[in-house]
CSV table of C-alpha atoms and ligand atoms in Angstrom, one decimal:
chain,number,residue,atom,x,y,z
A,398,MET,CA,-137.7,-35.6,-9.3
A,399,THR,CA,-139.1,-36.8,-6.0
A,400,VAL,CA,-142.7,-37.7,-5.4
A,401,LYS,CA,-144.8,-35.5,-3.1
A,402,VAL,CA,-146.4,-37.6,-0.4
A,403,GLY,CA,-149.6,-36.4,1.2
A,404,ASN,CA,-150.9,-32.8,1.3
A,405,GLU,CA,-151.9,-30.2,3.8
A,406,ILE,CA,-155.4,-31.8,4.2
A,407,PHE,CA,-153.9,-35.1,5.2
A,408,ASP,CA,-151.6,-33.3,7.6
A,409,LYS,CA,-154.5,-31.4,9.1
A,410,LEU,CA,-156.5,-34.6,9.6
A,411,GLY,CA,-153.5,-36.3,11.2
A,412,MET,CA,-153.4,-39.3,8.8
A,413,LYS,CA,-150.5,-41.8,9.1
A,414,TYR,CA,-150.8,-43.0,5.5
A,415,PRO,CA,-151.8,-41.1,2.3
A,416,ILE,CA,-154.6,-43.6,1.8
A,417,VAL,CA,-158.3,-42.8,1.7
A,418,GLU,CA,-161.3,-45.2,1.7
A,419,GLY,CA,-163.6,-44.6,-1.2
A,420,GLY,CA,-167.1,-43.9,-0.1
A,421,MET,CA,-169.2,-47.0,-0.9
A,422,THR,CA,-173.0,-46.9,-0.6
A,423,TRP,CA,-174.2,-49.7,1.7
A,424,ALA,CA,-170.7,-51.3,1.8
A,425,GLY,CA,-168.8,-48.4,3.3
A,426,THR,CA,-170.4,-48.6,6.8
A,427,GLY,CA,-169.5,-46.5,9.9
A,428,ALA,CA,-167.6,-49.5,11.4
A,429,LEU,CA,-165.4,-49.9,8.3
A,430,ALA,CA,-164.8,-46.2,8.1
A,431,ALA,CA,-163.9,-46.0,11.8
A,432,ALA,CA,-161.5,-49.0,11.5
A,433,ILE,CA,-159.7,-47.4,8.5
A,434,SER,CA,-159.3,-44.0,10.3
A,435,GLU,CA,-158.3,-45.7,13.5
A,436,ALA,CA,-155.5,-47.5,11.6
A,437,GLY,CA,-154.1,-44.3,10.1
A,438,GLY,CA,-156.0,-43.9,6.8
A,439,LEU,CA,-159.1,-41.8,6.2
A,440,GLY,CA,-162.4,-43.8,6.3
A,441,PHE,CA,-165.5,-42.6,4.5
A,442,ILE,CA,-169.1,-43.5,5.1
A,443,GLY,CA,-171.1,-44.1,1.8
A,444,THR,CA,-174.6,-42.6,2.0
A,445,GLY,CA,-176.1,-42.8,-1.5
A,446,TYR,CA,-179.7,-41.8,-1.4
A,447,TRP,CA,-180.1,-42.0,2.3
A,448,HIS,CA,-182.2,-39.8,4.5
A,449,GLY,CA,-180.5,-37.5,7.0
A,450,ASP,CA,-181.4,-39.8,10.0
A,451,ASP,CA,-179.8,-42.8,8.4
A,452,VAL,CA,-176.6,-40.8,7.9
A,453,ARG,CA,-176.7,-39.6,11.5
A,454,LYS,CA,-177.0,-43.1,12.8
A,455,GLU,CA,-174.0,-44.3,10.8
A,456,VAL,CA,-171.9,-41.2,11.7
A,457,ARG,CA,-172.6,-41.8,15.4
A,458,ARG,CA,-171.7,-45.5,15.0
A,459,ALA,CA,-168.3,-44.5,13.6
A,460,LYS,CA,-167.8,-41.8,16.3
A,461,ALA,CA,-168.4,-44.4,19.0
A,462,LEU,CA,-165.6,-46.5,17.5
A,463,THR,CA,-162.9,-43.8,16.9
A,464,ASP,CA,-161.9,-40.3,17.9
A,465,LYS,CA,-160.0,-39.9,14.6
A,466,PRO,CA,-161.6,-37.9,11.8
A,467,PHE,CA,-163.5,-39.7,9.1
A,468,GLY,CA,-165.5,-38.5,6.1
A,469,VAL,CA,-168.9,-38.8,4.5
A,470,ASN,CA,-169.4,-39.5,0.8
A,471,VAL,CA,-172.6,-37.9,-0.5
A,472,MET,CA,-174.6,-38.3,-3.7
A,473,LEU,CA,-175.5,-34.7,-4.8
A,474,MET,CA,-178.3,-36.0,-6.9
A,475,SER,CA,-180.1,-37.3,-3.8
A,476,ARG,CA,-183.5,-35.7,-3.0
A,477,HIS,CA,-182.3,-35.7,0.7
A,478,ILE,CA,-179.1,-33.8,0.1
A,479,ARG,CA,-180.2,-30.8,2.1
A,480,GLU,CA,-180.9,-32.8,5.3
A,481,VAL,CA,-177.8,-34.9,4.7
A,482,PHE,CA,-175.6,-31.7,4.7
A,483,ASP,CA,-177.4,-30.5,7.8
A,484,VAL,CA,-176.6,-33.7,9.6
A,485,ILE,CA,-172.9,-33.6,8.5
A,486,ILE,CA,-172.5,-30.1,9.8
A,487,GLU,CA,-174.4,-30.8,13.1
A,488,GLU,CA,-172.4,-34.0,13.7
A,489,GLY,CA,-169.1,-32.2,13.2
A,490,VAL,CA,-167.9,-34.4,10.3
A,491,LYS,CA,-164.5,-33.2,9.1
A,492,VAL,CA,-164.5,-34.2,5.4
A,493,VAL,CA,-167.0,-34.6,2.6
A,494,ALA,CA,-166.5,-36.3,-0.7
A,495,THR,CA,-169.1,-35.6,-3.3
A,496,GLY,CA,-170.3,-37.5,-6.4
A,497,ALA,CA,-172.8,-37.1,-9.2
A,498,GLY,CA,-173.1,-33.3,-9.4
A,499,ASP,CA,-171.8,-29.9,-8.4
A,500,PRO,CA,-171.1,-29.2,-4.7
A,501,SER,CA,-170.6,-25.5,-5.2
A,502,PRO,CA,-174.0,-24.4,-3.9
A,503,PHE,CA,-173.1,-25.9,-0.5
A,504,LEU,CA,-169.4,-24.9,-0.4
A,505,ASP,CA,-169.6,-21.7,1.6
A,506,GLU,CA,-171.6,-23.3,4.5
A,507,LEU,CA,-169.4,-26.4,4.5
A,508,HIS,CA,-166.2,-24.3,4.6
A,509,ALA,CA,-167.7,-22.1,7.3
A,510,ALA,CA,-168.1,-25.2,9.4
A,511,GLY,CA,-164.5,-26.2,8.7
A,512,ILE,CA,-165.3,-29.1,6.5
A,513,VAL,CA,-162.9,-30.1,3.7
A,514,VAL,CA,-164.7,-30.8,0.4
A,515,MET,CA,-163.3,-33.2,-2.2
A,516,PRO,CA,-165.4,-34.0,-5.3
A,517,VAL,CA,-164.9,-37.2,-7.2
A,518,ILE,CA,-164.2,-36.2,-10.8
A,519,PRO,CA,-163.8,-38.3,-14.1
A,520,SER,CA,-162.2,-35.7,-16.4
A,521,VAL,CA,-159.8,-32.7,-16.6
A,522,SER,CA,-162.6,-30.3,-17.4
A,523,LEU,CA,-164.6,-31.2,-14.3
A,524,ALA,CA,-161.4,-31.0,-12.2
A,525,LYS,CA,-160.7,-27.5,-13.5
A,526,MET,CA,-164.3,-26.4,-12.9
A,527,MET,CA,-164.2,-27.8,-9.3
A,528,GLN,CA,-161.0,-25.9,-8.6
A,529,ARG,CA,-162.6,-22.7,-9.9
A,530,LYS,CA,-165.5,-23.1,-7.6
A,531,GLY,CA,-163.2,-23.4,-4.6
A,532,VAL,CA,-163.1,-27.1,-3.6
A,533,ASP,CA,-160.1,-28.2,-1.5
A,534,ALA,CA,-158.9,-31.3,-3.5
A,535,VAL,CA,-160.2,-33.6,-6.2
A,536,ILE,CA,-160.4,-37.3,-6.3
A,537,ALA,CA,-159.5,-38.4,-9.9
A,538,GLU,CA,-161.3,-41.7,-10.5
A,539,GLY,CA,-160.5,-44.0,-13.4
A,540,MET,CA,-162.9,-46.4,-15.0
A,541,GLU,CA,-161.1,-49.4,-13.5
A,542,SER,CA,-163.0,-48.6,-10.3
A,543,GLY,CA,-165.8,-50.5,-8.8
A,544,GLY,CA,-169.2,-48.6,-8.8
A,545,HIS,CA,-170.2,-45.8,-11.0
A,546,ILE,CA,-167.5,-44.8,-13.5
A,547,GLY,CA,-166.5,-42.4,-16.2
A,548,GLN,CA,-164.6,-43.1,-19.4
A,549,MET,CA,-160.9,-42.4,-18.6
A,550,THR,CA,-158.5,-44.8,-17.1
A,551,THR,CA,-156.6,-43.9,-13.9
A,552,MET,CA,-153.2,-44.1,-15.7
A,553,ALA,CA,-154.3,-41.5,-18.3
A,554,LEU,CA,-156.5,-39.3,-16.1
A,555,VAL,CA,-154.4,-38.7,-13.1
A,556,PRO,CA,-151.3,-37.0,-14.7
A,557,GLN,CA,-153.6,-34.8,-16.9
A,558,VAL,CA,-155.6,-33.7,-13.9
A,559,VAL,CA,-152.3,-33.1,-11.9
A,560,ASP,CA,-151.1,-30.8,-14.7
A,561,ALA,CA,-154.4,-29.0,-14.9
A,562,VAL,CA,-155.0,-28.0,-11.3
A,563,ASP,CA,-153.1,-26.6,-8.3
A,564,ILE,CA,-155.1,-28.3,-5.6
A,565,PRO,CA,-154.2,-31.8,-4.3
A,566,VAL,CA,-155.2,-34.7,-6.5
A,567,ILE,CA,-156.1,-38.1,-5.0
A,568,ALA,CA,-155.9,-41.0,-7.5
A,569,ALA,CA,-158.7,-43.7,-7.4
A,570,GLY,CA,-159.4,-46.8,-9.4
A,571,GLY,CA,-157.4,-50.0,-9.8
A,572,ILE,CA,-155.2,-49.5,-6.7
A,573,ALA,CA,-154.9,-52.3,-4.2
A,574,ASP,CA,-151.3,-52.6,-3.2
A,575,GLY,CA,-148.0,-50.6,-2.8
A,576,ARG,CA,-147.2,-50.9,-6.5
A,577,GLY,CA,-150.5,-49.0,-7.3
A,578,VAL,CA,-149.8,-46.4,-4.7
A,579,ALA,CA,-146.2,-45.8,-5.9
A,580,ALA,CA,-147.5,-45.5,-9.5
A,581,ALA,CA,-150.1,-43.0,-8.5
A,582,LEU,CA,-147.6,-40.9,-6.6
A,583,CYS,CA,-145.3,-41.0,-9.6
A,584,LEU,CA,-148.2,-39.7,-11.7
A,585,GLY,CA,-148.3,-36.7,-9.4
A,586,ALA,CA,-151.1,-37.7,-7.1
A,587,SER,CA,-150.5,-36.8,-3.4
A,588,GLY,CA,-152.5,-39.8,-2.2
A,589,VAL,CA,-154.8,-42.6,-3.2
A,590,GLN,CA,-158.3,-43.8,-2.7
A,591,MET,CA,-159.1,-47.5,-2.6
A,592,GLY,CA,-162.5,-49.1,-2.5
A,593,THR,CA,-162.5,-52.8,-3.5
A,594,ARG,CA,-159.4,-53.7,-1.4
A,595,PHE,CA,-161.1,-52.7,1.8
A,596,LEU,CA,-164.2,-54.8,1.1
A,597,ALA,CA,-162.2,-58.0,1.6
A,598,SER,CA,-161.4,-57.3,5.3
A,599,PRO,CA,-162.8,-58.6,8.6
A,600,GLU,CA,-163.9,-55.1,9.4
A,601,SER,CA,-165.9,-54.9,6.2
A,602,GLU,CA,-169.6,-55.7,6.9
A,603,VAL,CA,-170.5,-56.8,3.3
A,604,HIS,CA,-171.9,-60.3,3.1
A,605,GLU,CA,-169.5,-63.3,3.0
A,606,ASN,CA,-170.6,-64.0,-0.6
A,607,PHE,CA,-169.4,-60.5,-1.6
A,608,LYS,CA,-166.0,-61.0,0.0
A,609,LYS,CA,-165.7,-64.5,-1.5
A,610,LYS,CA,-166.6,-63.2,-5.0
A,611,ILE,CA,-163.9,-60.5,-4.8
A,612,ILE,CA,-161.3,-63.0,-3.6
A,613,LYS,CA,-162.3,-65.5,-6.4
A,614,ALA,CA,-162.4,-62.9,-9.2
A,615,ARG,CA,-160.0,-62.9,-12.1
A,616,ASP,CA,-158.8,-59.8,-13.9
A,617,ILE,CA,-161.6,-60.1,-16.5
A,618,ASP,CA,-164.5,-60.9,-14.1
A,619,THR,CA,-166.0,-57.4,-14.0
A,620,ILE,CA,-168.5,-56.0,-16.5
A,621,VAL,CA,-169.9,-52.5,-17.0
A,622,THR,CA,-173.7,-52.1,-16.8
A,623,GLY,CA,-175.5,-49.0,-18.0
A,624,ASN,CA,-173.3,-48.3,-21.1
A,625,ILE,CA,-176.5,-47.7,-23.0
A,626,ALA,CA,-179.4,-47.6,-20.6
A,627,GLY,CA,-178.3,-45.6,-17.7
A,628,SER,CA,-175.3,-44.6,-15.7
A,629,ARG,CA,-172.2,-46.8,-16.1
A,630,ALA,CA,-171.4,-49.0,-13.2
A,631,ARG,CA,-168.6,-51.7,-12.8
A,632,VAL,CA,-169.8,-54.9,-11.1
A,633,LEU,CA,-168.6,-58.4,-10.8
A,634,LYS,CA,-170.2,-60.6,-13.5
A,635,ASN,CA,-173.3,-62.5,-12.4
A,636,LYS,CA,-176.8,-63.4,-13.7
A,637,MET,CA,-178.2,-59.9,-13.0
A,638,ALA,CA,-175.3,-58.0,-14.6
A,639,LYS,CA,-175.3,-60.2,-17.8
A,640,GLU,CA,-179.1,-59.9,-18.1
A,641,TYR,CA,-178.9,-56.2,-17.7
A,642,VAL,CA,-176.3,-55.7,-20.4
A,643,LYS,CA,-178.2,-58.2,-22.7
A,644,LYS,CA,-181.5,-56.3,-22.2
A,645,GLU,CA,-179.9,-52.8,-22.8
A,646,ILE,CA,-178.4,-54.1,-26.1
A,647,GLU,CA,-181.8,-55.6,-27.1
A,648,GLU,CA,-183.6,-52.4,-26.2
A,649,ALA,CA,-181.1,-50.3,-28.3
A,650,GLN,CA,-182.2,-52.2,-31.4
A,651,LYS,CA,-185.9,-51.2,-31.0
A,652,PRO,CA,-187.3,-48.1,-32.7
A,653,ALA,CA,-188.4,-46.7,-29.3
A,654,PRO,CA,-186.1,-48.1,-26.6
A,655,ASP,CA,-187.5,-48.4,-23.1
A,656,TYR,CA,-184.4,-47.9,-21.0
A,657,GLU,CA,-186.4,-47.0,-17.9
A,658,THR,CA,-187.6,-50.6,-17.6
A,659,VAL,CA,-184.0,-51.8,-18.1
A,660,GLU,CA,-182.7,-49.4,-15.4
A,661,LYS,CA,-185.3,-50.7,-13.0
A,662,LEU,CA,-183.6,-54.1,-13.1
A,663,GLU,CA,-180.7,-52.6,-11.1
A,664,SER,CA,-182.9,-51.0,-8.4
A,665,GLY,CA,-182.0,-52.3,-4.9
A,666,THR,CA,-179.4,-54.7,-6.3
A,667,LEU,CA,-176.4,-53.1,-4.6
A,668,ARG,CA,-178.1,-53.4,-1.2
A,669,ALA,CA,-179.1,-57.0,-2.0
A,670,ALA,CA,-175.4,-57.9,-2.8
A,671,VAL,CA,-174.0,-56.1,0.3
A,672,GLN,CA,-176.6,-57.2,2.9
A,673,GLN,CA,-178.0,-60.5,1.6
A,674,GLY,CA,-175.2,-61.7,-0.6
A,675,ASP,CA,-177.7,-62.3,-3.4
A,676,LYS,CA,-175.5,-64.2,-5.8
A,677,ASP,CA,-177.8,-64.1,-8.9
A,678,GLY,CA,-179.7,-60.9,-8.3
A,679,GLY,CA,-177.2,-58.6,-6.5
A,680,ALA,CA,-175.0,-55.9,-8.0
A,681,PHE,CA,-171.6,-56.8,-6.6
A,682,MET,CA,-169.9,-53.5,-7.4
A,683,ALA,CA,-166.1,-54.0,-7.5
A,684,GLY,CA,-163.2,-52.9,-9.5
A,685,GLN,CA,-160.9,-54.6,-12.1
A,686,ILE,CA,-158.3,-54.9,-9.3
A,687,SER,CA,-160.4,-57.6,-7.7
A,688,GLY,CA,-158.2,-60.1,-9.5
A,689,LEU,CA,-155.2,-58.9,-7.4
A,690,ILE,CA,-157.0,-59.5,-4.1
A,691,HIS,CA,-156.5,-63.1,-2.9
A,692,GLU,CA,-157.3,-63.0,0.8
A,693,GLU,CA,-159.2,-61.2,3.5
A,694,LYS,CA,-156.9,-58.9,5.4
A,695,PRO,CA,-157.4,-56.6,8.4
A,696,VAL,CA,-157.5,-53.0,7.4
A,697,ALA,CA,-154.5,-52.1,9.6
A,698,ASP,CA,-152.5,-54.7,7.7
A,699,ILE,CA,-153.8,-53.5,4.3
A,700,LEU,CA,-152.7,-50.0,5.1
A,701,ALA,CA,-149.3,-50.9,6.7
A,702,ASP,CA,-148.3,-53.5,4.0
A,703,THR,CA,-149.4,-51.2,1.1
A,704,TRP,CA,-147.5,-48.3,2.4
A,705,ALA,CA,-144.4,-50.4,3.2
A,706,GLN,CA,-144.3,-51.7,-0.3
A,707,ALA,CA,-144.9,-48.3,-1.8
A,708,THR,CA,-142.1,-46.6,0.1
A,709,ASP,CA,-139.8,-49.5,-0.6
A,710,ILE,CA,-140.4,-49.1,-4.4
A,711,LEU,CA,-140.0,-45.4,-4.2
A,712,GLY,CA,-136.9,-45.5,-2.0
A,713,ILE,CA,-138.4,-43.1,0.5
A,714,PRO,CA,-138.5,-43.5,4.2
A,715,ASN,CA,-141.5,-45.4,5.7
A,716,THR,CA,-142.1,-42.8,8.2
A,717,THR,CA,-144.6,-44.9,10.1
A,718,LYS,CA,-142.1,-47.6,10.9
B,1718,FMN,C1,-169.4,-51.4,-3.6
B,1718,FMN,C2,-169.0,-50.0,-4.1
B,1718,FMN,C3,-169.8,-49.0,-3.9
B,1718,FMN,C4,-169.4,-47.7,-4.3
B,1718,FMN,N1,-170.2,-46.6,-4.0
B,1718,FMN,C5,-169.8,-45.3,-4.2
B,1718,FMN,C6,-170.6,-44.2,-3.8
B,1718,FMN,O1,-171.6,-44.3,-3.2
B,1718,FMN,N2,-170.0,-43.0,-4.1
B,1718,FMN,C7,-168.8,-42.8,-4.7
B,1718,FMN,O2,-168.4,-41.6,-4.9
B,1718,FMN,N3,-168.1,-43.8,-5.1
B,1718,FMN,C8,-168.5,-45.1,-4.9
B,1718,FMN,N4,-167.7,-46.2,-5.2
B,1718,FMN,C9,-166.4,-45.9,-5.7
B,1718,FMN,C10,-165.3,-45.9,-4.6
B,1718,FMN,O3,-165.5,-44.8,-3.8
B,1718,FMN,C11,-163.9,-45.8,-5.1
B,1718,FMN,O4,-163.6,-44.6,-5.8
B,1718,FMN,C12,-163.5,-47.0,-6.0
B,1718,FMN,O5,-163.9,-48.2,-5.4
B,1718,FMN,C13,-162.0,-47.0,-6.3
B,1718,FMN,O6,-161.6,-48.0,-7.2
B,1718,FMN,P1,-161.2,-49.5,-6.7
B,1718,FMN,O7,-162.5,-50.2,-6.5
B,1718,FMN,O8,-160.5,-50.0,-7.9
B,1718,FMN,O9,-160.4,-49.4,-5.5
B,1718,FMN,C14,-168.1,-47.5,-4.9
B,1718,FMN,C15,-167.3,-48.6,-5.1
B,1718,FMN,C16,-167.7,-49.8,-4.7
B,1718,FMN,C17,-166.8,-51.0,-4.9
């Protein structure tokens, strides 16, 4: 059996490597997305709960830096989602990745505008549902990932999703070098999505403290907040994360737990980590693979080295050489 590298979407977008940047709210800026697309991957701008105008500003920043296609990652739960999609269509963005919800109400208009739609999914049932609704590909994301996560691991999730759907599957979570890419392709994915690895690069605009924390991290240095009180998110351990987890456990013992107050502890903390490098109070979202990242590296080198290693392991031609 040979692995299938890439898919028709990657071909259409003219990508050199089957490697996508995971959308990362605040951390995945237009500059980082542009650098990744320019180097032959597919960059994504993370937009979280942003207004349309903020999305437009960042999209224009990326456009000023590259002529290559890049994507926008949207949070479907956002109150501003309508204006965000208007901006995406107006600005001619080529790809949208969606999280936290069902993109199907917007599919027809996005497809009419020629936009590829790839939801992030944490389970086989959601992958099948998304295929039925007509999305173009799915990003199967394991709980090793940084940021908001489901329950399945990448290793267990990806082959099950591959068997369940006919559309391209992109594997995400716990991938930071060529071994991870080769493994994902062996599981049947046609490409990978990486988040944490790209944060430790000169093109990444996260605060120096964030980069240092990833580089210093060991395998066991992440923790999941929100297991009880809210939505689960993987972050690097610090004062805020430990307090959050302690408080949600305390609250769960009470007859009438007040999870809303616990959840508020996390409000604004990702931005504080990304922009201020707030060591104690920030939410340094990052994956378990942080322990494999020992140095800052330009995104062009991350992509080239990762792909060279993957093709070497798989014994397939490194077509970009
Ligand atoms: C700082 C940070 C912020 C993230 N924000 C988002 C987001 O806004 N939307 C989303 O779909 N995924 C988000 N993610 C997940 C990434 O897109 C990606 O799937 C994940 O990082 C892949 O796992 P890895 O960190 O092991 O590479 C975030 C991840 C990180 C590290």
